[in-house]
Amino acid sequence: MTRLGFLLGAAIQPRTERIRRVVRQHPGIRYQFARKMVLDTAEIEKLTEDFEENDTEPEELIAYMLNRFPGEVGIAFSGAEDVALIEYARRTGLPFRVFSLDTGRLFPETYRYFDQVEKFFGLKIEYCFPESGDVESLVNEKGMYSFYVDGHKECCGARKTRPLRKKLSTLKGWITGQRKDQSPSTRSYVHTVEIDSVFKGADDCDLLKCNPLANVSSAEVWAFIRTLGLPYNELHDRGFVSIGCEPCTMAVLPNQHEREGRWWWEESTLRECGLHEGNMRLPSVE
């Protein structure tokens, strides 16, 4: 089978049977949610080891999450190529939820893309917004562009991290579009499944984090998007690869790494906004 065939789910077994197999083979955390959940680190490490050793497809990983925590898992959609996650979720045939962080400083193209994705998939994105008081205090004290002077952490904290924390506190798991090849400095050790080391879930329980695209390359994701004719952010046609807030995102030149277009004035190992701060605690290749 070609790698693209693998990503498209072209396997001998029918898709529904492959999904059932994955769910049956990994029942370990099934019953922990009947009580206050404390996930066992060794158990989750074994789970992700099994998934990665068996080249488990993104669709199957998402199906596992949706089966284990029905209605209590959210797919984090950034308005970029992680639209692939929504397509994989749709292909499972299971109900799923999608949420996005509206920081108030996204590109107009990204807002139009949100609308396009909702219409294409027939879903409603759950939008998360910053607390007005947090943004008001920051801007009134430091101005609109303080991050160019003292770093992006404070602004991202108000506009992204705290809204995400609030959202995740209502869930038991979340699914992200992180890939290892997105950032050699901060994402080389991303696992397919892990206990979130930064955020807690509903009732202050451990939160399971799934990164189905961890071992998939950018080229493979884009082959998937193009082959299926999925909608994509029009900024990609203008040289933008990694897309975030307008003041902190720029197009990249040929052969530049995609992460060079984010917070370009800061050192490369600091280019995480807080959503995946746990990556900063992992060993770096640099």
PDB file of C-alpha atoms in Angstrom:
ATOM      1  CA  MET A   1       0.000   0.000   0.000  1.00  0.00           C
ATOM      2  CA  THR A   2       1.274   3.468  -0.781  1.00  0.00           C
ATOM      3  CA  ARG A   3       1.676   5.998   2.013  1.00  0.00           C
ATOM      4  CA  LEU A   4      -1.154   8.065   0.518  1.00  0.00           C
ATOM      5  CA  GLY A   5      -3.290   4.940   0.395  1.00  0.00           C
ATOM      6  CA  PHE A   6      -2.508   4.414   4.061  1.00  0.00           C
ATOM      7  CA  LEU A   7      -3.625   7.958   4.871  1.00  0.00           C
ATOM      8  CA  LEU A   8      -6.791   7.593   2.832  1.00  0.00           C
ATOM      9  CA  GLY A   9      -7.691   4.461   4.746  1.00  0.00           C
ATOM     10  CA  ALA A  10      -7.265   2.057   1.833  1.00  0.00           C
ATOM     11  CA  ALA A  11      -6.775  -1.218   3.691  1.00  0.00           C
ATOM     12  CA  ILE A  12      -7.936  -4.799   3.226  1.00  0.00           C
ATOM     13  CA  GLN A  13     -10.182  -4.698   6.277  1.00  0.00           C
ATOM     14  CA  PRO A  14     -13.311  -2.547   6.007  1.00  0.00           C
ATOM     15  CA  ARG A  15     -12.797   0.765   7.819  1.00  0.00           C
ATOM     16  CA  THR A  16     -15.480   0.026  10.443  1.00  0.00           C
ATOM     17  CA  GLU A  17     -13.845  -3.294  11.332  1.00  0.00           C
ATOM     18  CA  ARG A  18     -10.391  -1.668  11.678  1.00  0.00           C
ATOM     19  CA  ILE A  19     -11.872   0.888  14.049  1.00  0.00           C
ATOM     20  CA  ARG A  20     -13.594  -1.794  16.129  1.00  0.00           C
ATOM     21  CA  ARG A  21     -10.297  -3.699  16.311  1.00  0.00           C
ATOM     22  CA  VAL A  22      -8.412  -0.698  17.694  1.00  0.00           C
ATOM     23  CA  VAL A  23     -11.107  -0.035  20.293  1.00  0.00           C
ATOM     24  CA  ARG A  24     -11.221  -3.684  21.362  1.00  0.00           C
ATOM     25  CA  GLN A  25      -7.450  -3.973  21.639  1.00  0.00           C
ATOM     26  CA  HIS A  26      -7.057  -0.981  23.975  1.00  0.00           C
ATOM     27  CA  PRO A  27      -9.694  -1.175  26.726  1.00  0.00           C
ATOM     28  CA  GLY A  28      -7.291  -0.102  29.473  1.00  0.00           C
ATOM     29  CA  ILE A  29      -8.722   3.306  30.308  1.00  0.00           C
ATOM     30  CA  ARG A  30     -12.316   2.428  29.576  1.00  0.00           C
ATOM     31  CA  TYR A  31     -13.526   2.116  33.140  1.00  0.00           C
ATOM     32  CA  GLN A  32     -11.419   4.798  34.765  1.00  0.00           C
ATOM     33  CA  PHE A  33     -13.933   7.438  33.751  1.00  0.00           C
ATOM     34  CA  ALA A  34     -16.627   6.022  36.022  1.00  0.00           C
ATOM     35  CA  ARG A  35     -14.739   7.691  38.856  1.00  0.00           C
ATOM     36  CA  LYS A  36     -12.365  10.633  39.165  1.00  0.00           C
ATOM     37  CA  MET A  37      -9.883   9.916  36.433  1.00  0.00           C
ATOM     38  CA  VAL A  38      -6.211   9.506  37.152  1.00  0.00           C
ATOM     39  CA  LEU A  39      -4.491   8.124  34.104  1.00  0.00           C
ATOM     40  CA  ASP A  40      -1.604   5.737  34.608  1.00  0.00           C
ATOM     41  CA  THR A  41       1.509   7.041  32.870  1.00  0.00           C
ATOM     42  CA  ALA A  42       2.930   3.586  32.139  1.00  0.00           C
ATOM     43  CA  GLU A  43      -0.381   2.487  30.677  1.00  0.00           C
ATOM     44  CA  ILE A  44      -0.575   5.495  28.343  1.00  0.00           C
ATOM     45  CA  GLU A  45       3.046   4.970  27.290  1.00  0.00           C
ATOM     46  CA  LYS A  46       2.181   1.377  26.381  1.00  0.00           C
ATOM     47  CA  LEU A  47      -0.890   2.601  24.515  1.00  0.00           C
ATOM     48  CA  THR A  48       1.058   5.082  22.376  1.00  0.00           C
ATOM     49  CA  GLU A  49       3.833   2.513  21.847  1.00  0.00           C
ATOM     50  CA  ASP A  50       1.273   0.060  20.487  1.00  0.00           C
ATOM     51  CA  PHE A  51      -0.276   2.692  18.262  1.00  0.00           C
ATOM     52  CA  GLU A  52       3.064   3.816  16.836  1.00  0.00           C
ATOM     53  CA  GLU A  53       4.513   0.333  16.395  1.00  0.00           C
ATOM     54  CA  ASN A  54       1.413  -0.742  14.464  1.00  0.00           C
ATOM     55  CA  ASP A  55       1.348   2.408  12.294  1.00  0.00           C
ATOM     56  CA  THR A  56      -2.171   3.079  13.492  1.00  0.00           C
ATOM     57  CA  GLU A  57      -3.955   5.358  11.060  1.00  0.00           C
ATOM     58  CA  PRO A  58      -5.050   8.855  12.128  1.00  0.00           C
ATOM     59  CA  GLU A  59      -8.660   7.864  11.520  1.00  0.00           C
ATOM     60  CA  GLU A  60      -8.331   4.927  13.910  1.00  0.00           C
ATOM     61  CA  LEU A  61      -6.718   7.070  16.606  1.00  0.00           C
ATOM     62  CA  ILE A  62      -9.564   9.562  16.369  1.00  0.00           C
ATOM     63  CA  ALA A  63     -12.118   6.757  16.435  1.00  0.00           C
ATOM     64  CA  TYR A  64     -10.488   5.405  19.588  1.00  0.00           C
ATOM     65  CA  MET A  65     -10.871   8.770  21.330  1.00  0.00           C
ATOM     66  CA  LEU A  66     -14.452   9.296  20.156  1.00  0.00           C
ATOM     67  CA  ASN A  67     -15.474   5.786  21.224  1.00  0.00           C
ATOM     68  CA  ARG A  68     -13.885   6.028  24.639  1.00  0.00           C
ATOM     69  CA  PHE A  69     -15.240   9.457  25.587  1.00  0.00           C
ATOM     70  CA  PRO A  70     -18.440  10.017  23.585  1.00  0.00           C
ATOM     71  CA  GLY A  71     -19.358  13.698  23.484  1.00  0.00           C
ATOM     72  CA  GLU A  72     -16.452  14.652  25.733  1.00  0.00           C
ATOM     73  CA  VAL A  73     -13.638  15.007  23.211  1.00  0.00           C
ATOM     74  CA  GLY A  74     -12.945  18.143  21.197  1.00  0.00           C
ATOM     75  CA  ILE A  75     -10.988  18.483  17.965  1.00  0.00           C
ATOM     76  CA  ALA A  76      -8.896  21.660  18.112  1.00  0.00           C
ATOM     77  CA  PHE A  77      -9.093  23.386  14.742  1.00  0.00           C
ATOM     78  CA  SER A  78      -6.672  26.250  14.067  1.00  0.00           C
ATOM     79  CA  GLY A  79      -7.933  27.252  10.645  1.00  0.00           C
ATOM     80  CA  ALA A  80      -5.061  25.650   8.734  1.00  0.00           C
ATOM     81  CA  GLU A  81      -4.189  22.219   7.339  1.00  0.00           C
ATOM     82  CA  ASP A  82      -5.560  20.524  10.454  1.00  0.00           C
ATOM     83  CA  VAL A  83      -8.824  20.408   8.495  1.00  0.00           C
ATOM     84  CA  ALA A  84      -7.583  16.872   7.811  1.00  0.00           C
ATOM     85  CA  LEU A  85      -8.575  15.972  11.385  1.00  0.00           C
ATOM     86  CA  ILE A  86     -12.181  16.928  10.695  1.00  0.00           C
ATOM     87  CA  GLU A  87     -12.255  14.751   7.581  1.00  0.00           C
ATOM     88  CA  TYR A  88     -10.792  11.801   9.499  1.00  0.00           C
ATOM     89  CA  ALA A  89     -13.399  12.272  12.235  1.00  0.00           C
ATOM     90  CA  ARG A  90     -16.176  12.440   9.657  1.00  0.00           C
ATOM     91  CA  ARG A  91     -14.966   9.189   8.110  1.00  0.00           C
ATOM     92  CA  THR A  92     -15.325   7.326  11.425  1.00  0.00           C
ATOM     93  CA  GLY A  93     -19.097   7.782  11.263  1.00  0.00           C
ATOM     94  CA  LEU A  94     -19.082   8.775  14.948  1.00  0.00           C
ATOM     95  CA  PRO A  95     -20.418  12.042  16.401  1.00  0.00           C
ATOM     96  CA  PHE A  96     -17.654  14.573  17.013  1.00  0.00           C
ATOM     97  CA  ARG A  97     -17.112  18.134  18.186  1.00  0.00           C
ATOM     98  CA  VAL A  98     -14.792  20.828  16.806  1.00  0.00           C
ATOM     99  CA  PHE A  99     -13.654  23.940  18.634  1.00  0.00           C
ATOM    100  CA  SER A 100     -11.515  26.936  17.650  1.00  0.00           C
ATOM    101  CA  LEU A 101      -9.910  29.810  19.526  1.00  0.00           C
ATOM    102  CA  ASP A 102     -10.965  33.211  18.244  1.00  0.00           C
ATOM    103  CA  THR A 103      -8.266  35.496  19.589  1.00  0.00           C
ATOM    104  CA  GLY A 104      -9.736  38.604  18.009  1.00  0.00           C
ATOM    105  CA  ARG A 105      -6.591  39.033  15.906  1.00  0.00           C
ATOM    106  CA  LEU A 106      -6.937  36.334  13.279  1.00  0.00           C
ATOM    107  CA  PHE A 107      -6.658  37.011   9.565  1.00  0.00           C
ATOM    108  CA  PRO A 108      -9.901  37.894   7.725  1.00  0.00           C
ATOM    109  CA  GLU A 109      -9.111  34.914   5.506  1.00  0.00           C
ATOM    110  CA  THR A 110      -9.188  32.625   8.535  1.00  0.00           C
ATOM    111  CA  TYR A 111     -12.633  33.838   9.579  1.00  0.00           C
ATOM    112  CA  ARG A 112     -13.902  33.187   6.061  1.00  0.00           C
ATOM    113  CA  TYR A 113     -12.297  29.760   6.183  1.00  0.00           C
ATOM    114  CA  PHE A 114     -14.126  28.905   9.424  1.00  0.00           C
ATOM    115  CA  ASP A 115     -17.406  29.660   7.652  1.00  0.00           C
ATOM    116  CA  GLN A 116     -16.366  27.591   4.650  1.00  0.00           C
ATOM    117  CA  VAL A 117     -15.451  24.591   6.820  1.00  0.00           C
ATOM    118  CA  GLU A 118     -18.760  24.743   8.693  1.00  0.00           C
ATOM    119  CA  LYS A 119     -20.693  24.690   5.421  1.00  0.00           C
ATOM    120  CA  PHE A 120     -18.514  22.003   3.804  1.00  0.00           C
ATOM    121  CA  PHE A 121     -18.832  19.543   6.700  1.00  0.00           C
ATOM    122  CA  GLY A 122     -22.286  20.615   7.887  1.00  0.00           C
ATOM    123  CA  LEU A 123     -21.108  21.315  11.434  1.00  0.00           C
ATOM    124  CA  LYS A 124     -20.977  24.132  13.950  1.00  0.00           C
ATOM    125  CA  ILE A 125     -17.561  25.053  15.318  1.00  0.00           C
ATOM    126  CA  GLU A 126     -17.553  25.852  19.031  1.00  0.00           C
ATOM    127  CA  TYR A 127     -15.736  29.188  19.260  1.00  0.00           C
ATOM    128  CA  CYS A 128     -13.765  30.115  22.368  1.00  0.00           C
ATOM    129  CA  PHE A 129     -13.078  33.764  23.175  1.00  0.00           C
ATOM    130  CA  PRO A 130     -10.699  35.522  25.591  1.00  0.00           C
ATOM    131  CA  GLU A 131     -12.051  37.274  28.666  1.00  0.00           C
ATOM    132  CA  SER A 132     -12.606  40.905  27.702  1.00  0.00           C
ATOM    133  CA  GLY A 133     -11.056  42.107  30.963  1.00  0.00           C
ATOM    134  CA  ASP A 134      -7.812  40.233  30.288  1.00  0.00           C
ATOM    135  CA  VAL A 135      -7.414  41.739  26.826  1.00  0.00           C
ATOM    136  CA  GLU A 136      -8.511  45.189  27.944  1.00  0.00           C
ATOM    137  CA  SER A 137      -5.985  45.282  30.788  1.00  0.00           C
ATOM    138  CA  LEU A 138      -3.131  44.076  28.601  1.00  0.00           C
ATOM    139  CA  VAL A 139      -3.786  46.480  25.730  1.00  0.00           C
ATOM    140  CA  ASN A 140      -4.447  49.497  27.953  1.00  0.00           C
ATOM    141  CA  GLU A 141      -1.261  48.854  29.915  1.00  0.00           C
ATOM    142  CA  LYS A 142       1.141  47.820  27.131  1.00  0.00           C
ATOM    143  CA  GLY A 143      -0.437  48.743  23.820  1.00  0.00           C
ATOM    144  CA  MET A 144      -1.515  46.666  20.838  1.00  0.00           C
ATOM    145  CA  TYR A 145       1.920  45.291  19.910  1.00  0.00           C
ATOM    146  CA  SER A 146       3.761  44.696  23.179  1.00  0.00           C
ATOM    147  CA  PHE A 147       4.720  41.171  22.081  1.00  0.00           C
ATOM    148  CA  TYR A 148       7.294  42.588  19.652  1.00  0.00           C
ATOM    149  CA  VAL A 149       9.119  44.033  22.673  1.00  0.00           C
ATOM    150  CA  ASP A 150       8.697  41.624  25.560  1.00  0.00           C
ATOM    151  CA  GLY A 151       7.691  38.373  23.862  1.00  0.00           C
ATOM    152  CA  HIS A 152       4.433  36.759  22.862  1.00  0.00           C
ATOM    153  CA  LYS A 153       3.709  34.759  26.023  1.00  0.00           C
ATOM    154  CA  GLU A 154       1.617  37.389  27.796  1.00  0.00           C
ATOM    155  CA  CYS A 155      -0.611  38.126  24.825  1.00  0.00           C
ATOM    156  CA  CYS A 156      -0.997  34.424  23.973  1.00  0.00           C
ATOM    157  CA  GLY A 157      -1.799  33.749  27.609  1.00  0.00           C
ATOM    158  CA  ALA A 158      -4.734  36.156  27.535  1.00  0.00           C
ATOM    159  CA  ARG A 159      -5.997  35.415  24.048  1.00  0.00           C
ATOM    160  CA  LYS A 160      -5.253  31.698  23.661  1.00  0.00           C
ATOM    161  CA  THR A 161      -4.012  29.774  26.683  1.00  0.00           C
ATOM    162  CA  ARG A 162      -6.607  30.852  29.246  1.00  0.00           C
ATOM    163  CA  PRO A 163      -9.545  30.386  26.828  1.00  0.00           C
ATOM    164  CA  LEU A 164      -8.182  26.946  25.947  1.00  0.00           C
ATOM    165  CA  ARG A 165      -7.815  26.042  29.619  1.00  0.00           C
ATOM    166  CA  LYS A 166     -11.452  26.992  30.185  1.00  0.00           C
ATOM    167  CA  LYS A 167     -12.593  24.875  27.235  1.00  0.00           C
ATOM    168  CA  LEU A 168     -10.528  21.834  28.151  1.00  0.00           C
ATOM    169  CA  SER A 169     -11.865  21.923  31.709  1.00  0.00           C
ATOM    170  CA  THR A 170     -15.174  20.737  30.218  1.00  0.00           C
ATOM    171  CA  LEU A 171     -13.655  17.800  28.292  1.00  0.00           C
ATOM    172  CA  LYS A 172     -11.968  14.453  28.973  1.00  0.00           C
ATOM    173  CA  GLY A 173      -9.782  14.455  25.882  1.00  0.00           C
ATOM    174  CA  TRP A 174      -8.724  16.618  22.973  1.00  0.00           C
ATOM    175  CA  ILE A 175      -7.340  16.012  19.514  1.00  0.00           C
ATOM    176  CA  THR A 176      -4.716  18.268  17.932  1.00  0.00           C
ATOM    177  CA  GLY A 177      -3.003  18.635  14.565  1.00  0.00           C
ATOM    178  CA  GLN A 178       0.549  18.606  15.938  1.00  0.00           C
ATOM    179  CA  ARG A 179       3.165  16.931  13.745  1.00  0.00           C
ATOM    180  CA  LYS A 180       6.767  16.132  14.552  1.00  0.00           C
ATOM    181  CA  ASP A 181       7.979  17.871  11.411  1.00  0.00           C
ATOM    182  CA  GLN A 182       6.259  21.168  12.304  1.00  0.00           C
ATOM    183  CA  SER A 183       9.105  22.262  14.562  1.00  0.00           C
ATOM    184  CA  PRO A 184      12.420  20.423  15.069  1.00  0.00           C
ATOM    185  CA  SER A 185      12.982  22.615  18.139  1.00  0.00           C
ATOM    186  CA  THR A 186       9.773  21.874  20.041  1.00  0.00           C
ATOM    187  CA  ARG A 187       7.761  19.055  18.441  1.00  0.00           C
ATOM    188  CA  SER A 188      10.210  16.289  17.592  1.00  0.00           C
ATOM    189  CA  TYR A 189       9.073  14.220  20.577  1.00  0.00           C
ATOM    190  CA  VAL A 190       5.303  14.598  20.174  1.00  0.00           C
ATOM    191  CA  HIS A 191       3.473  11.315  20.818  1.00  0.00           C
ATOM    192  CA  THR A 192       0.279  10.047  19.225  1.00  0.00           C
ATOM    193  CA  VAL A 193      -1.365   9.716  22.650  1.00  0.00           C
ATOM    194  CA  GLU A 194      -0.244  11.304  25.908  1.00  0.00           C
ATOM    195  CA  ILE A 195      -1.438  12.650  29.211  1.00  0.00           C
ATOM    196  CA  ASP A 196      -1.588  16.419  28.900  1.00  0.00           C
ATOM    197  CA  SER A 197       1.128  17.772  31.182  1.00  0.00           C
ATOM    198  CA  VAL A 198      -0.241  21.334  31.197  1.00  0.00           C
ATOM    199  CA  PHE A 199      -4.039  21.231  31.232  1.00  0.00           C
ATOM    200  CA  LYS A 200      -6.658  19.374  33.259  1.00  0.00           C
ATOM    201  CA  GLY A 201      -9.964  18.063  32.031  1.00  0.00           C
ATOM    202  CA  ALA A 202     -13.489  17.973  33.430  1.00  0.00           C
ATOM    203  CA  ASP A 203     -13.707  17.823  37.231  1.00  0.00           C
ATOM    204  CA  ASP A 204      -9.967  18.552  37.412  1.00  0.00           C
ATOM    205  CA  CYS A 205      -9.199  15.078  36.045  1.00  0.00           C
ATOM    206  CA  ASP A 206      -6.268  14.017  33.918  1.00  0.00           C
ATOM    207  CA  LEU A 207      -6.763  14.987  30.282  1.00  0.00           C
ATOM    208  CA  LEU A 208      -5.922  12.652  27.417  1.00  0.00           C
ATOM    209  CA  LYS A 209      -4.336  14.355  24.422  1.00  0.00           C
ATOM    210  CA  CYS A 210      -4.254  12.729  20.993  1.00  0.00           C
ATOM    211  CA  ASN A 211      -2.012  13.870  18.130  1.00  0.00           C
ATOM    212  CA  PRO A 212      -3.104  11.640  15.220  1.00  0.00           C
ATOM    213  CA  LEU A 213      -0.840  13.396  12.706  1.00  0.00           C
ATOM    214  CA  ALA A 214       2.296  13.197  14.858  1.00  0.00           C
ATOM    215  CA  ASN A 215       4.084  10.864  12.462  1.00  0.00           C
ATOM    216  CA  VAL A 216       2.595  12.282   9.264  1.00  0.00           C
ATOM    217  CA  SER A 217       4.559  14.775   7.180  1.00  0.00           C
ATOM    218  CA  SER A 218       3.322  18.092   5.831  1.00  0.00           C
ATOM    219  CA  ALA A 219       3.558  16.722   2.288  1.00  0.00           C
ATOM    220  CA  GLU A 220       1.377  13.758   3.218  1.00  0.00           C
ATOM    221  CA  VAL A 221      -1.230  15.955   4.885  1.00  0.00           C
ATOM    222  CA  TRP A 222      -1.407  18.172   1.798  1.00  0.00           C
ATOM    223  CA  ALA A 223      -1.659  15.159  -0.513  1.00  0.00           C
ATOM    224  CA  PHE A 224      -4.647  14.066   1.591  1.00  0.00           C
ATOM    225  CA  ILE A 225      -6.271  17.518   1.393  1.00  0.00           C
ATOM    226  CA  ARG A 226      -5.754  17.859  -2.351  1.00  0.00           C
ATOM    227  CA  THR A 227      -6.807  14.305  -3.202  1.00  0.00           C
ATOM    228  CA  LEU A 228     -10.113  14.679  -1.362  1.00  0.00           C
ATOM    229  CA  GLY A 229     -10.719  18.256  -2.432  1.00  0.00           C
ATOM    230  CA  LEU A 230     -10.999  19.535   1.125  1.00  0.00           C
ATOM    231  CA  PRO A 231     -11.284  23.298   1.705  1.00  0.00           C
ATOM    232  CA  TYR A 232      -8.152  25.104   2.853  1.00  0.00           C
ATOM    233  CA  ASN A 233      -7.221  28.571   4.060  1.00  0.00           C
ATOM    234  CA  GLU A 234      -6.592  30.840   1.052  1.00  0.00           C
ATOM    235  CA  LEU A 235      -3.495  32.201   2.830  1.00  0.00           C
ATOM    236  CA  HIS A 236      -1.734  28.961   1.904  1.00  0.00           C
ATOM    237  CA  ASP A 237      -1.817  30.082  -1.717  1.00  0.00           C
ATOM    238  CA  ARG A 238       0.198  33.162  -0.737  1.00  0.00           C
ATOM    239  CA  GLY A 239       3.126  31.482   0.992  1.00  0.00           C
ATOM    240  CA  PHE A 240       1.694  31.107   4.499  1.00  0.00           C
ATOM    241  CA  VAL A 241       2.239  27.652   5.958  1.00  0.00           C
ATOM    242  CA  SER A 242       1.803  27.823   9.744  1.00  0.00           C
ATOM    243  CA  ILE A 243      -1.079  30.234  10.342  1.00  0.00           C
ATOM    244  CA  GLY A 244      -1.944  32.000  13.593  1.00  0.00           C
ATOM    245  CA  CYS A 245      -2.755  35.578  14.566  1.00  0.00           C
ATOM    246  CA  GLU A 246      -2.154  38.217  11.908  1.00  0.00           C
ATOM    247  CA  PRO A 247       0.539  40.266  13.735  1.00  0.00           C
ATOM    248  CA  CYS A 248       2.567  37.149  14.548  1.00  0.00           C
ATOM    249  CA  THR A 249       2.382  35.268  11.242  1.00  0.00           C
ATOM    250  CA  MET A 250       4.169  35.882   7.973  1.00  0.00           C
ATOM    251  CA  ALA A 251       4.641  34.026   4.712  1.00  0.00           C
ATOM    252  CA  VAL A 252       7.823  31.983   4.347  1.00  0.00           C
ATOM    253  CA  LEU A 253      10.224  31.788   1.443  1.00  0.00           C
ATOM    254  CA  PRO A 254      10.994  28.595  -0.487  1.00  0.00           C
ATOM    255  CA  ASN A 255      13.015  26.171   1.650  1.00  0.00           C
ATOM    256  CA  GLN A 256      12.319  28.090   4.856  1.00  0.00           C
ATOM    257  CA  HIS A 257      10.852  25.943   7.616  1.00  0.00           C
ATOM    258  CA  GLU A 258       7.170  26.578   8.221  1.00  0.00           C
ATOM    259  CA  ARG A 259       7.719  27.614  11.832  1.00  0.00           C
ATOM    260  CA  GLU A 260       9.986  30.462  10.712  1.00  0.00           C
ATOM    261  CA  GLY A 261       6.828  32.324   9.843  1.00  0.00           C
ATOM    262  CA  ARG A 262       5.659  32.406  13.463  1.00  0.00           C
ATOM    263  CA  TRP A 263       7.072  34.815  16.097  1.00  0.00           C
ATOM    264  CA  TRP A 264      10.098  35.257  13.849  1.00  0.00           C
ATOM    265  CA  TRP A 265      11.694  37.811  16.183  1.00  0.00           C
ATOM    266  CA  GLU A 266      12.110  35.203  18.945  1.00  0.00           C
ATOM    267  CA  GLU A 267      14.537  32.322  19.413  1.00  0.00           C
ATOM    268  CA  SER A 268      13.306  29.136  17.714  1.00  0.00           C
ATOM    269  CA  THR A 269      12.945  27.056  20.898  1.00  0.00           C
ATOM    270  CA  LEU A 270      10.472  29.626  22.281  1.00  0.00           C
ATOM    271  CA  ARG A 271       8.017  29.432  19.397  1.00  0.00           C
ATOM    272  CA  GLU A 272       5.150  27.753  21.214  1.00  0.00           C
ATOM    273  CA  CYS A 273       2.183  29.856  22.294  1.00  0.00           C
ATOM    274  CA  GLY A 274       1.199  27.948  25.440  1.00  0.00           C
ATOM    275  CA  LEU A 275      -1.334  25.608  23.862  1.00  0.00           C
ATOM    276  CA  HIS A 276       1.346  22.927  23.658  1.00  0.00           C
ATOM    277  CA  GLU A 277       3.657  24.169  26.379  1.00  0.00           C
ATOM    278  CA  GLY A 278       4.294  20.584  27.428  1.00  0.00           C
ATOM    279  CA  ASN A 279       6.519  20.294  24.356  1.00  0.00           C
ATOM    280  CA  MET A 280       8.915  22.769  25.977  1.00  0.00           C
ATOM    281  CA  ARG A 281       9.531  20.248  28.775  1.00  0.00           C
ATOM    282  CA  LEU A 282      10.571  17.499  26.391  1.00  0.00           C
ATOM    283  CA  PRO A 283      14.147  17.003  25.198  1.00  0.00           C
ATOM    284  CA  SER A 284      15.066  19.255  22.281  1.00  0.00           C
ATOM    285  CA  VAL A 285      17.078  18.204  19.259  1.00  0.00           C
ATOM    286  CA  GLU A 286      18.954  21.481  19.396  1.00  0.00           C
TER     287      GLU A 286
END
